mmCIF file of C-alpha atoms and ligand atoms in Angstrom:
data_model
loop_
_atom_site.group_PDB
_atom_site.id
_atom_site.type_symbol
_atom_site.label_atom_id
_atom_site.label_comp_id
_atom_site.label_asym_id
_atom_site.label_seq_id
_atom_site.Cartn_x
_atom_site.Cartn_y
_atom_site.Cartn_z
ATOM 1 C CA UNK A 1443 -46.198 -19.639 -47.805
ATOM 2 C CA UNK A 1444 -42.878 -18.942 -46.152
ATOM 3 C CA UNK A 1445 -42.099 -20.016 -42.596
ATOM 4 C CA UNK A 1446 -38.982 -18.330 -41.337
ATOM 5 C CA UNK A 1447 -36.846 -19.198 -38.328
ATOM 6 C CA UNK A 1448 -33.868 -17.442 -36.747
ATOM 7 C CA UNK A 1449 -31.063 -18.999 -34.696
ATOM 8 C CA UNK A 1450 -32.699 -22.367 -35.085
ATOM 9 C CA UNK A 1451 -31.301 -25.670 -33.845
ATOM 10 C CA UNK A 1452 -30.572 -28.083 -36.687
ATOM 11 C CA UNK A 1453 -30.499 -31.196 -34.523
ATOM 12 C CA UNK A 1454 -33.853 -32.499 -35.736
ATOM 13 C CA UNK A 1455 -33.160 -31.384 -39.299
ATOM 14 C CA UNK A 1456 -30.065 -33.506 -39.988
ATOM 15 C CA UNK A 1457 -30.115 -37.292 -39.831
ATOM 16 C CA UNK A 1458 -26.676 -37.344 -38.167
ATOM 17 C CA UNK A 1459 -28.355 -35.558 -35.273
ATOM 18 C CA UNK A 1460 -25.468 -33.141 -34.731
ATOM 19 C CA UNK A 1461 -26.276 -30.105 -32.625
ATOM 20 C CA UNK A 1462 -25.522 -27.019 -34.742
ATOM 21 C CA UNK A 1463 -27.497 -23.849 -35.360
ATOM 22 C CA UNK A 1464 -28.476 -21.884 -38.452
ATOM 23 C CA UNK A 1465 -28.674 -18.104 -38.371
ATOM 24 C CA UNK A 1466 -31.754 -18.228 -40.634
ATOM 25 C CA UNK A 1467 -33.908 -20.972 -42.147
ATOM 26 C CA UNK A 1468 -36.853 -20.490 -44.486
ATOM 27 C CA UNK A 1469 -39.349 -23.161 -45.496
ATOM 28 C CA UNK A 1470 -40.774 -22.296 -48.913
ATOM 29 C CA UNK A 1471 -43.527 -23.689 -51.126
ATOM 30 C CA UNK A 1472 -43.807 -21.732 -54.370
ATOM 31 C CA UNK A 1473 -41.664 -19.904 -56.921
ATOM 32 C CA UNK A 1474 -43.153 -16.676 -55.588
ATOM 33 C CA UNK A 1475 -41.871 -17.577 -52.129
ATOM 34 C CA UNK A 1476 -38.379 -17.946 -53.596
ATOM 35 C CA UNK A 1477 -38.716 -14.655 -55.483
ATOM 36 C CA UNK A 1478 -39.648 -12.952 -52.222
ATOM 37 C CA UNK A 1479 -36.774 -14.587 -50.346
ATOM 38 C CA UNK A 1480 -34.208 -13.526 -52.964
ATOM 39 C CA UNK A 1481 -35.852 -10.155 -53.738
ATOM 40 C CA UNK A 1482 -33.075 -8.094 -52.200
ATOM 41 C CA UNK A 1483 -30.359 -10.240 -53.834
ATOM 42 C CA UNK A 1484 -28.925 -13.548 -52.656
ATOM 43 C CA UNK A 1485 -27.466 -13.535 -49.147
ATOM 44 C CA UNK A 1486 -23.679 -14.013 -48.925
ATOM 45 C CA UNK A 1487 -24.153 -17.575 -47.741
ATOM 46 C CA UNK A 1488 -27.145 -19.784 -48.508
ATOM 47 C CA UNK A 1489 -27.881 -23.354 -49.415
ATOM 48 C CA UNK A 1490 -30.730 -25.840 -49.584
ATOM 49 C CA UNK A 1491 -31.338 -28.056 -46.568
ATOM 50 C CA UNK A 1492 -33.820 -30.646 -47.778
ATOM 51 C CA UNK A 1493 -34.382 -33.701 -45.581
ATOM 52 C CA UNK A 1494 -30.874 -33.331 -44.089
ATOM 53 C CA UNK A 1495 -30.124 -36.978 -44.831
ATOM 54 C CA UNK A 1496 -26.899 -36.502 -46.745
ATOM 55 C CA UNK A 1497 -25.320 -33.590 -44.949
ATOM 56 C CA UNK A 1498 -22.873 -33.158 -42.094
ATOM 57 C CA UNK A 1499 -22.761 -29.810 -40.328
ATOM 58 C CA UNK A 1500 -19.307 -29.260 -38.857
ATOM 59 C CA UNK A 1501 -20.092 -25.741 -37.602
ATOM 60 C CA UNK A 1502 -22.980 -23.366 -37.033
ATOM 61 C CA UNK A 1503 -24.344 -22.085 -40.328
ATOM 62 C CA UNK A 1504 -24.163 -18.279 -40.573
ATOM 63 C CA UNK A 1505 -26.268 -17.909 -43.683
ATOM 64 C CA UNK A 1506 -29.724 -18.861 -44.910
ATOM 65 C CA UNK A 1507 -30.936 -22.441 -45.280
ATOM 66 C CA UNK A 1508 -33.855 -23.104 -47.614
ATOM 67 C CA UNK A 1509 -36.135 -26.078 -47.029
ATOM 68 C CA UNK A 1510 -38.760 -27.114 -49.594
ATOM 69 C CA UNK A 1511 -42.196 -27.704 -48.051
ATOM 70 C CA UNK A 1512 -44.503 -28.283 -51.054
ATOM 71 C CA UNK A 1513 -45.691 -31.897 -51.187
ATOM 72 C CA UNK A 1514 -47.854 -32.273 -54.274
ATOM 73 C CA UNK A 1515 -47.756 -35.373 -56.482
ATOM 74 C CA UNK A 1516 -49.636 -35.339 -59.799
ATOM 75 C CA UNK A 1517 -49.809 -37.210 -63.082
ATOM 76 C CA UNK A 1518 -48.796 -34.766 -65.829
ATOM 77 C CA UNK A 1519 -49.263 -37.081 -68.828
ATOM 78 C CA UNK A 1520 -50.753 -40.558 -69.153
ATOM 79 C CA UNK A 1521 -49.821 -42.339 -72.370
ATOM 80 C CA UNK A 1522 -51.227 -45.703 -71.353
ATOM 81 C CA UNK A 1523 -47.967 -47.478 -70.743
ATOM 82 C CA UNK A 1524 -45.823 -44.475 -69.880
ATOM 83 C CA UNK A 1525 -47.042 -42.267 -67.088
ATOM 84 C CA UNK A 1526 -45.342 -38.982 -66.248
ATOM 85 C CA UNK A 1527 -45.477 -37.992 -62.601
ATOM 86 C CA UNK A 1528 -44.486 -34.641 -61.126
ATOM 87 C CA UNK A 1529 -43.477 -34.465 -57.480
ATOM 88 C CA UNK A 1530 -42.801 -31.221 -55.692
ATOM 89 C CA UNK A 1531 -39.457 -30.913 -53.955
ATOM 90 C CA UNK A 1532 -40.819 -31.358 -50.418
ATOM 91 C CA UNK A 1533 -42.419 -34.771 -51.047
ATOM 92 C CA UNK A 1534 -40.790 -37.492 -48.954
ATOM 93 C CA UNK A 1535 -39.060 -39.738 -51.484
ATOM 94 C CA UNK A 1536 -40.423 -42.905 -49.938
ATOM 95 C CA UNK A 1537 -43.985 -41.488 -49.991
ATOM 96 C CA UNK A 1538 -43.505 -41.023 -53.733
ATOM 97 C CA UNK A 1539 -42.364 -44.655 -54.094
ATOM 98 C CA UNK A 1540 -45.413 -45.833 -52.117
ATOM 99 C CA UNK A 1541 -47.690 -43.628 -54.261
ATOM 100 C CA UNK A 1542 -46.267 -45.200 -57.447
ATOM 101 C CA UNK A 1543 -46.454 -48.767 -56.123
ATOM 102 C CA UNK A 1544 -50.099 -48.286 -55.052
ATOM 103 C CA UNK A 1545 -50.970 -47.204 -58.596
ATOM 104 C CA UNK A 1546 -49.125 -50.032 -60.349
ATOM 105 C CA UNK A 1547 -46.402 -47.753 -61.724
ATOM 106 C CA UNK A 1548 -42.957 -49.286 -62.222
ATOM 107 C CA UNK A 1549 -39.580 -47.586 -62.091
ATOM 108 C CA UNK A 1550 -38.734 -46.507 -58.538
ATOM 109 C CA UNK A 1551 -39.649 -49.555 -56.436
ATOM 110 C CA UNK A 1552 -35.950 -50.491 -56.036
ATOM 111 C CA UNK A 1553 -35.420 -47.058 -54.479
ATOM 112 C CA UNK A 1554 -37.812 -47.862 -51.621
ATOM 113 C CA UNK A 1555 -36.999 -46.485 -48.189
ATOM 114 C CA UNK A 1556 -34.209 -44.167 -49.310
ATOM 115 C CA UNK A 1557 -34.474 -41.337 -46.806
ATOM 116 C CA UNK A 1558 -34.842 -37.765 -48.068
ATOM 117 C CA UNK A 1559 -37.083 -35.664 -50.255
ATOM 118 C CA UNK A 1560 -37.895 -35.827 -53.952
ATOM 119 C CA UNK A 1561 -36.127 -32.524 -54.690
ATOM 120 C CA UNK A 1562 -32.833 -33.951 -53.444
ATOM 121 C CA UNK A 1563 -33.053 -37.118 -55.559
ATOM 122 C CA UNK A 1564 -31.487 -35.592 -58.698
ATOM 123 C CA UNK A 1565 -28.713 -33.794 -56.805
ATOM 124 C CA UNK A 1566 -26.768 -36.916 -55.982
ATOM 125 C CA UNK A 1567 -28.686 -39.130 -58.406
ATOM 126 C CA UNK A 1568 -29.800 -41.437 -55.592
ATOM 127 C CA UNK A 1569 -29.355 -45.100 -56.334
ATOM 128 C CA UNK A 1570 -29.739 -48.541 -54.841
ATOM 129 C CA UNK A 1571 -30.188 -52.169 -55.870
ATOM 130 C CA UNK A 1572 -29.335 -51.698 -59.535
ATOM 131 C CA UNK A 1573 -31.471 -48.604 -60.105
ATOM 132 C CA UNK A 1574 -30.680 -44.901 -60.141
ATOM 133 C CA UNK A 1575 -32.933 -41.843 -60.132
ATOM 134 C CA UNK A 1576 -31.511 -40.873 -63.545
ATOM 135 C CA UNK A 1577 -33.157 -43.982 -65.072
ATOM 136 C CA UNK A 1578 -36.584 -42.399 -64.550
ATOM 137 C CA UNK A 1579 -36.056 -38.643 -64.228
ATOM 138 C CA UNK A 1580 -37.562 -36.871 -67.237
ATOM 139 C CA UNK A 1581 -36.864 -33.292 -66.194
ATOM 140 C CA UNK A 1582 -36.082 -31.150 -63.180
ATOM 141 C CA UNK A 1583 -37.734 -27.813 -62.394
ATOM 142 C CA UNK A 1584 -35.798 -25.129 -60.566
ATOM 143 C CA UNK A 1585 -35.688 -21.499 -59.527
ATOM 144 C CA UNK A 1586 -32.702 -19.633 -60.908
ATOM 145 C CA UNK A 1587 -31.360 -17.319 -58.235
ATOM 146 C CA UNK A 1588 -29.505 -14.976 -60.642
ATOM 147 C CA UNK A 1589 -32.496 -14.240 -62.867
ATOM 148 C CA UNK A 1590 -35.382 -14.860 -60.479
ATOM 149 C CA UNK A 1591 -37.049 -17.079 -63.101
ATOM 150 C CA UNK A 1592 -38.095 -20.718 -63.272
ATOM 151 C CA UNK A 1593 -36.083 -23.103 -65.441
ATOM 152 C CA UNK A 1594 -36.704 -26.667 -66.554
ATOM 153 C CA UNK A 1595 -33.787 -28.928 -67.363
ATOM 154 C CA UNK A 1596 -34.236 -32.141 -69.334
ATOM 155 C CA UNK A 1597 -32.494 -35.168 -67.858
ATOM 156 C CA UNK A 1598 -29.972 -35.182 -70.709
ATOM 157 C CA UNK A 1599 -28.655 -31.839 -69.440
ATOM 158 C CA UNK A 1600 -28.450 -32.819 -65.780
ATOM 159 C CA UNK A 1601 -24.983 -34.380 -66.065
ATOM 160 C CA UNK A 1602 -26.046 -37.502 -64.197
ATOM 161 C CA UNK A 1603 -23.386 -40.000 -63.137
ATOM 162 C CA UNK A 1604 -22.775 -42.251 -60.134
ATOM 163 C CA UNK A 1605 -23.883 -40.018 -57.240
ATOM 164 C CA UNK A 1606 -23.219 -37.039 -59.522
ATOM 165 C CA UNK A 1607 -25.088 -34.265 -61.344
ATOM 166 C CA UNK A 1608 -24.726 -30.631 -62.482
ATOM 167 C CA UNK A 1609 -26.496 -29.653 -59.270
ATOM 168 C CA UNK A 1610 -23.335 -30.551 -57.337
ATOM 169 C CA UNK A 1611 -21.112 -28.621 -59.751
ATOM 170 C CA UNK A 1612 -21.976 -25.863 -62.267
ATOM 171 C CA UNK A 1613 -25.456 -25.229 -60.829
ATOM 172 C CA UNK A 1614 -24.409 -25.462 -57.211
ATOM 173 C CA UNK A 1615 -25.437 -22.329 -55.342
ATOM 174 C CA UNK A 1616 -27.272 -21.011 -58.413
ATOM 175 C CA UNK A 1617 -30.596 -22.840 -58.454
ATOM 176 C CA UNK A 1618 -33.176 -24.202 -56.038
ATOM 177 C CA UNK A 1619 -34.917 -27.377 -57.214
ATOM 178 C CA UNK A 1620 -38.694 -27.063 -56.898
ATOM 179 C CA UNK A 1621 -39.985 -30.272 -58.569
ATOM 180 C CA UNK A 1622 -38.979 -33.400 -60.462
ATOM 181 C CA UNK A 1623 -40.862 -35.158 -63.219
ATOM 182 C CA UNK A 1624 -40.488 -38.935 -63.485
ATOM 183 C CA UNK A 1625 -41.254 -41.284 -66.351
ATOM 184 C CA UNK A 1626 -42.877 -44.407 -64.911
ATOM 185 C CA UNK A 1627 -44.340 -47.434 -66.656
ATOM 186 C CA UNK A 1628 -47.372 -49.711 -66.346
ATOM 187 C CA UNK A 1629 -45.369 -52.544 -67.939
ATOM 188 C CA UNK A 1630 -43.572 -54.607 -65.292
ATOM 189 C CA UNK A 1631 -39.823 -53.933 -65.369
ATOM 190 C CA UNK A 1632 -38.463 -55.897 -62.416
ATOM 191 C CA UNK A 1633 -34.752 -55.482 -61.632
ATOM 192 C CA UNK A 1634 -33.813 -58.309 -59.325
ATOM 193 C CA UNK A 1635 -30.195 -58.986 -60.184
ATOM 194 C CA UNK A 1636 -28.547 -57.169 -57.260
ATOM 195 C CA UNK A 1637 -27.442 -59.126 -54.182
ATOM 196 C CA UNK A 1638 -30.277 -60.811 -52.285
ATOM 197 C CA UNK A 1639 -33.144 -59.051 -54.061
ATOM 198 C CA UNK A 1640 -34.354 -61.985 -56.188
ATOM 199 C CA UNK A 1641 -34.301 -64.353 -53.189
ATOM 200 C CA UNK A 1642 -36.163 -61.917 -50.925
ATOM 201 C CA UNK A 1643 -38.791 -61.301 -53.623
ATOM 202 C CA UNK A 1644 -39.256 -65.045 -54.126
ATOM 203 C CA UNK A 1645 -39.650 -65.504 -50.362
ATOM 204 C CA UNK A 1646 -42.573 -63.049 -50.490
ATOM 205 C CA UNK A 1647 -44.409 -64.975 -53.206
ATOM 206 C CA UNK A 1648 -42.778 -63.804 -56.450
ATOM 207 C CA UNK A 1649 -42.483 -60.734 -58.609
ATOM 208 C CA UNK A 1650 -44.901 -57.885 -57.959
ATOM 209 C CA UNK A 1651 -44.357 -54.208 -57.276
ATOM 210 C CA UNK A 1652 -45.470 -54.653 -53.681
ATOM 211 C CA UNK A 1653 -43.210 -57.660 -53.097
ATOM 212 C CA UNK A 1654 -40.186 -55.867 -54.545
ATOM 213 C CA UNK A 1655 -40.855 -52.818 -52.380
ATOM 214 C CA UNK A 1656 -41.163 -55.001 -49.291
ATOM 215 C CA UNK A 1657 -38.078 -57.051 -50.142
ATOM 216 C CA UNK A 1658 -35.933 -53.947 -50.676
ATOM 217 C CA UNK A 1659 -37.273 -52.357 -47.514
ATOM 218 C CA UNK A 1660 -36.447 -55.484 -45.515
ATOM 219 C CA UNK A 1661 -32.892 -55.647 -46.914
ATOM 220 C CA UNK A 1662 -32.307 -51.975 -46.120
ATOM 221 C CA UNK A 1663 -33.730 -52.295 -42.601
ATOM 222 C CA UNK A 1664 -31.480 -55.279 -41.923
ATOM 223 C CA UNK A 1665 -28.312 -53.500 -43.091
ATOM 224 C CA UNK A 1666 -28.730 -49.813 -42.489
ATOM 225 C CA UNK A 1667 -29.208 -48.161 -39.109
ATOM 226 C CA UNK A 1668 -32.390 -46.173 -38.457
ATOM 227 C CA UNK A 1669 -31.343 -42.503 -38.000
ATOM 228 C CA UNK A 1670 -33.958 -42.206 -35.244
ATOM 229 C CA UNK A 1671 -31.964 -44.781 -33.267
ATOM 230 C CA UNK A 1672 -28.390 -43.896 -34.281
ATOM 231 C CA UNK A 1673 -27.680 -40.700 -36.216
ATOM 232 C CA UNK A 1674 -26.189 -41.391 -39.653
ATOM 233 C CA UNK A 1675 -26.336 -40.225 -43.258
ATOM 234 C CA UNK A 1676 -26.405 -43.539 -45.110
ATOM 235 C CA UNK A 1677 -23.239 -44.270 -47.074
ATOM 236 C CA UNK A 1678 -20.671 -41.798 -45.813
ATOM 237 C CA UNK A 1679 -18.246 -42.634 -48.627
ATOM 238 C CA UNK A 1680 -18.626 -43.217 -52.354
ATOM 239 C CA UNK A 1681 -17.543 -46.457 -53.945
ATOM 240 C CA UNK A 1682 -14.234 -45.593 -55.642
ATOM 241 C CA UNK A 1683 -13.702 -46.117 -59.354
ATOM 242 C CA UNK A 1684 -10.156 -47.111 -60.388
ATOM 243 C CA UNK A 1685 -8.471 -47.787 -63.718
ATOM 244 C CA UNK A 1686 -8.166 -51.301 -65.168
ATOM 245 C CA UNK A 1687 -4.456 -51.727 -64.339
ATOM 246 C CA UNK A 1688 -4.982 -50.522 -60.765
ATOM 247 C CA UNK A 1689 -7.872 -52.989 -60.428
ATOM 248 C CA UNK A 1690 -5.659 -55.802 -61.728
ATOM 249 C CA UNK A 1691 -2.976 -54.934 -59.119
ATOM 250 C CA UNK A 1692 -5.560 -54.977 -56.331
ATOM 251 C CA UNK A 1693 -7.211 -58.215 -57.472
ATOM 252 C CA UNK A 1694 -3.863 -59.980 -57.647
ATOM 253 C CA UNK A 1695 -3.297 -59.133 -53.978
ATOM 254 C CA UNK A 1696 -6.943 -59.545 -52.821
ATOM 255 C CA UNK A 1697 -8.709 -61.983 -55.198
ATOM 256 C CA UNK A 1698 -11.981 -61.814 -53.256
ATOM 257 C CA UNK A 1699 -12.263 -58.016 -53.568
ATOM 258 C CA UNK A 1700 -15.760 -57.100 -54.911
ATOM 259 C CA UNK A 1701 -15.484 -55.226 -58.212
ATOM 260 C CA UNK A 1702 -17.954 -54.116 -60.858
ATOM 261 C CA UNK A 1703 -17.516 -52.674 -64.363
ATOM 262 C CA UNK A 1704 -17.894 -48.881 -64.452
ATOM 263 C CA UNK A 1705 -18.317 -46.504 -67.415
ATOM 264 C CA UNK A 1706 -15.237 -45.702 -69.554
ATOM 265 C CA UNK A 1707 -13.431 -48.954 -68.764
ATOM 266 C CA UNK A 1708 -13.104 -48.155 -65.070
ATOM 267 C CA UNK A 1709 -13.692 -50.617 -62.236
ATOM 268 C CA UNK A 1710 -15.897 -49.755 -59.266
ATOM 269 C CA UNK A 1711 -14.750 -51.136 -55.911
ATOM 270 C CA UNK A 1712 -16.809 -51.472 -52.726
ATOM 271 C CA UNK A 1713 -15.734 -48.847 -50.187
ATOM 272 C CA UNK A 1714 -17.607 -50.857 -47.528
ATOM 273 C CA UNK A 1715 -15.424 -53.882 -48.227
ATOM 274 C CA UNK A 1716 -12.212 -51.793 -48.135
ATOM 275 C CA UNK A 1717 -13.165 -50.188 -44.818
ATOM 276 C CA UNK A 1718 -14.274 -53.538 -43.422
ATOM 277 C CA UNK A 1719 -11.001 -55.234 -44.454
ATOM 278 C CA UNK A 1720 -8.979 -52.354 -43.032
ATOM 279 C CA UNK A 1721 -10.492 -53.387 -39.689
ATOM 280 C CA UNK A 1722 -12.925 -50.553 -39.039
ATOM 281 C CA UNK A 1723 -16.296 -52.299 -39.118
ATOM 282 C CA UNK A 1724 -18.092 -51.894 -35.788
ATOM 283 C CA UNK A 1725 -15.238 -49.827 -34.340
ATOM 284 C CA UNK A 1726 -15.934 -46.677 -32.314
ATOM 285 C CA UNK A 1727 -13.714 -43.809 -31.283
ATOM 286 C CA UNK A 1728 -15.323 -41.516 -28.744
ATOM 287 C CA UNK A 1729 -18.853 -40.702 -29.817
ATOM 288 C CA UNK A 1730 -18.484 -41.790 -33.468
ATOM 289 C CA UNK A 1731 -18.363 -45.284 -34.934
ATOM 290 C CA UNK A 1732 -18.567 -47.477 -38.017
ATOM 291 C CA UNK A 1733 -21.867 -49.349 -38.232
ATOM 292 C CA UNK A 1734 -21.699 -53.040 -37.270
ATOM 293 C CA UNK A 1735 -23.517 -54.327 -40.351
ATOM 294 C CA UNK A 1736 -22.390 -51.904 -43.076
ATOM 295 C CA UNK A 1737 -18.915 -50.367 -42.980
ATOM 296 C CA UNK A 1738 -19.905 -47.569 -45.379
ATOM 297 C CA UNK A 1739 -22.055 -45.981 -42.713
ATOM 298 C CA UNK A 1740 -20.692 -43.818 -39.899
ATOM 299 C CA UNK A 1741 -22.921 -43.452 -36.869
ATOM 300 C CA UNK A 1742 -23.310 -40.884 -34.150
ATOM 301 C CA UNK A 1743 -23.182 -42.930 -30.951
ATOM 302 C CA UNK A 1744 -24.770 -40.010 -29.083
ATOM 303 C CA UNK A 1745 -23.854 -36.337 -28.890
ATOM 304 C CA UNK A 1746 -21.052 -36.400 -31.484
ATOM 305 C CA UNK A 1747 -20.192 -33.115 -33.168
ATOM 306 C CA UNK A 1748 -19.750 -32.801 -36.924
ATOM 307 C CA UNK A 1749 -16.074 -32.040 -36.341
ATOM 308 C CA UNK A 1750 -15.655 -35.354 -34.493
ATOM 309 C CA UNK A 1751 -17.364 -37.247 -37.320
ATOM 310 C CA UNK A 1752 -15.181 -35.693 -39.996
ATOM 311 C CA UNK A 1753 -11.960 -36.271 -38.018
ATOM 312 C CA UNK A 1754 -12.928 -39.950 -37.653
ATOM 313 C CA UNK A 1755 -13.762 -40.175 -41.380
ATOM 314 C CA UNK A 1756 -10.342 -38.739 -42.264
ATOM 315 C CA UNK A 1757 -8.644 -41.447 -40.173
ATOM 316 C CA UNK A 1758 -10.579 -44.122 -42.067
ATOM 317 C CA UNK A 1759 -9.649 -42.575 -45.421
ATOM 318 C CA UNK A 1760 -5.947 -42.518 -44.446
ATOM 319 C CA UNK A 1761 -6.087 -46.091 -43.206
ATOM 320 C CA UNK A 1762 -7.707 -47.366 -46.443
ATOM 321 C CA UNK A 1763 -5.164 -45.416 -48.529
ATOM 322 C CA UNK A 1764 -2.243 -46.895 -46.554
ATOM 323 C CA UNK A 1765 -3.562 -50.425 -46.757
ATOM 324 C CA UNK A 1766 -4.842 -50.574 -50.355
ATOM 325 C CA UNK A 1767 -3.436 -47.467 -52.064
ATOM 326 C CA UNK A 1768 -7.026 -46.448 -52.873
ATOM 327 C CA UNK A 1769 -8.515 -43.017 -52.107
ATOM 328 C CA UNK A 1770 -12.129 -43.053 -50.944
ATOM 329 C CA UNK A 1771 -14.027 -39.779 -51.077
ATOM 330 C CA UNK A 1772 -16.961 -38.672 -48.986
ATOM 331 C CA UNK A 1773 -20.461 -39.007 -50.375
ATOM 332 C CA UNK A 1774 -22.001 -36.844 -47.698
ATOM 333 C CA UNK A 1775 -22.133 -33.093 -48.199
ATOM 334 C CA UNK A 1776 -19.832 -31.499 -45.598
ATOM 335 C CA UNK A 1777 -20.749 -27.993 -44.444
HETATM 336 N N1 EPU B 769 -19.153 -55.149 -48.046
HETATM 337 C C1 EPU B 769 -18.351 -55.691 -47.070
HETATM 338 N N2 EPU B 769 -18.425 -55.162 -45.820
HETATM 339 C C2 EPU B 769 -19.255 -54.138 -45.501
HETATM 340 C C3 EPU B 769 -20.072 -53.577 -46.504
HETATM 341 C C4 EPU B 769 -20.003 -54.102 -47.785
HETATM 342 O O1 EPU B 769 -17.587 -56.609 -47.303
HETATM 343 O O2 EPU B 769 -19.273 -53.712 -44.351
HETATM 344 C C5 EPU B 769 -19.135 -55.748 -49.399
HETATM 345 C C6 EPU B 769 -20.430 -56.513 -49.645
HETATM 346 O O3 EPU B 769 -20.357 -57.818 -49.222
HETATM 347 C C7 EPU B 769 -20.560 -56.425 -51.138
HETATM 348 C C8 EPU B 769 -19.937 -55.084 -51.490
HETATM 349 O O4 EPU B 769 -19.114 -54.723 -50.379
HETATM 350 O O5 EPU B 769 -19.819 -57.423 -51.779
HETATM 351 C C9 EPU B 769 -20.958 -54.013 -51.780
HETATM 352 O O6 EPU B 769 -21.782 -53.845 -50.642
HETATM 353 P P1 EPU B 769 -23.375 -53.553 -50.721
HETATM 354 O O7 EPU B 769 -23.974 -54.398 -51.747
HETATM 355 O O8 EPU B 769 -23.897 -53.558 -49.344
HETATM 356 O O9 EPU B 769 -23.508 -52.111 -51.332
HETATM 357 P P2 EPU B 769 -22.595 -50.867 -51.159
HETATM 358 O O10 EPU B 769 -21.739 -50.706 -52.360
HETATM 359 O O11 EPU B 769 -21.914 -50.968 -49.868
HETATM 360 C C10 EPU B 769 -24.279 -49.199 -52.320
HETATM 361 C C11 EPU B 769 -24.804 -47.825 -52.077
HETATM 362 C C12 EPU B 769 -25.951 -47.840 -51.066
HETATM 363 C C13 EPU B 769 -27.037 -48.740 -51.618
HETATM 364 C C14 EPU B 769 -26.430 -50.149 -51.848
HETATM 365 C C15 EPU B 769 -27.403 -51.092 -52.481
HETATM 366 C C16 EPU B 769 -22.959 -46.279 -52.423
HETATM 367 C C17 EPU B 769 -21.952 -45.391 -51.794
HETATM 368 N N3 EPU B 769 -23.748 -46.947 -51.595
HETATM 369 O O12 EPU B 769 -23.688 -49.680 -51.116
HETATM 370 O O13 EPU B 769 -26.454 -46.520 -50.970
HETATM 371 O O14 EPU B 769 -28.132 -48.827 -50.725
HETATM 372 O O15 EPU B 769 -25.318 -50.036 -52.749
HETATM 373 O O16 EPU B 769 -27.568 -50.748 -53.817
HETATM 374 O O17 EPU B 769 -23.024 -46.364 -53.654
HETATM 375 C C18 EPU B 769 -26.379 -44.464 -49.760
HETATM 376 O O18 EPU B 769 -25.976 -43.941 -50.799
HETATM 377 O O19 EPU B 769 -26.553 -43.795 -48.706
HETATM 378 C C19 EPU B 769 -26.626 -45.902 -49.738
HETATM 379 C C20 EPU B 769 -26.980 -46.521 -48.621
#
C-alpha cells in the first residue's frame, strides 16, 4: 500500500532534525507499489529517504522521496548451523538485531543500536565494533527503476568497502532496495577485540549474545548522543585512509595518533582523534556543535539549518587539513 504526502515537513524524518520540506513523499511496501509509483517514468528528481539517520538536508527537496514501510522478517533457509534471514527494507535495523539475538543467531550483535532501517544497511555497509554488514549480507533485493523489474544482487557484486557499496555509485538513483538477506550462525562467533567490548562483556557475566548486545548498547549510549535529545547523524565524517609514507610522516610528528591497517597497504586514521586534537571537541558555533564525547559527531543544538551544519563541517575539514595535512570527507549523505 502506498501512502503519499505532499509538501511534507521532514523535521521528524531526519535525525538531524533540520526543518526542510519535500514536495512529495511516498511510503511504499511492495514491488507493485514501486511499479505504480514509477509507471509514468521516473520523476526528474527522486531518492530514497529511509530512516533519515545518515542524511543532511540543506534545502527543501523538490522531487519525490521514497520511504520503505514493509517490516517483515523471515527465515528463508535453515541449514542447522547457518540460518538465512530475509528482512524487508522498512525493518528497524535494531529490531532485526534483537530478533536475531532472541533466537540465538550470531552475526549482527556487534551492530546493536545502530539507528536506521535494514534496507539502508548495505548502502553504506554499516559497521561498528569490528563488524560490518558485508560480513553477513548474502544478497540484496531491489527494484530497478529503468526496467520496472526486481533484481537480486549477491554480496560479491555489491562492491562493499569501508562505508562503501555500488548503491552509492553505479546503482545510485537506479534502484530501490526492498530487502536484504543475511547469513547468520548458531555457532557462537564472538568478536570482542575492539576497544572496551571485552571488558564490558565480562562485566555483564561473560560471553553470550545477550551480554554482547547489552555491552555494545551501553558503549554506544555512553558515547553517542541520542538524536531525540540532540539532532545528529552519527559519525559525520569517515575515518580517512592514507598511504604508508604519509602515515609514517604523521606518526613521526604525533606518535600517539591512533592508526589501523587498511586494505591495499593503506593506514586508516581516526577522524575523531584528528578533530579532537584540532581543538573542536565540544565546541559550538551558533546552533551547531561538535559532540562533547565523540568528535566525529556534529549535533544540532536546536533549530540549526542544514546549511549551517554543512558550513560548520567545512570549517572543521579546513582546520584538520591545515593542522595535519589530511583531508577528511563526509560520511553523511548531503542533499
Ligand atoms: N578519538 C578521540 N577523540 C574523539 C573520538 C575518537 O581521540 O573525540 C579516538 C579514540 O580514542 C580512538 C579512535 O579515535 O582511539 C577511534 O575512535 P572510536 O573507537 O570511538 O571509533 P571511531 O573511529 O571514532 C567508528 C565508526 C562508528 C562506530 C565506531 C565503533 C566511522 C566513521 N565511525 O568510530 O560509526 O560506532 O567506530 O566501531 O567509521 C557511524 O558510522 O555513524 C558510527 C557511529
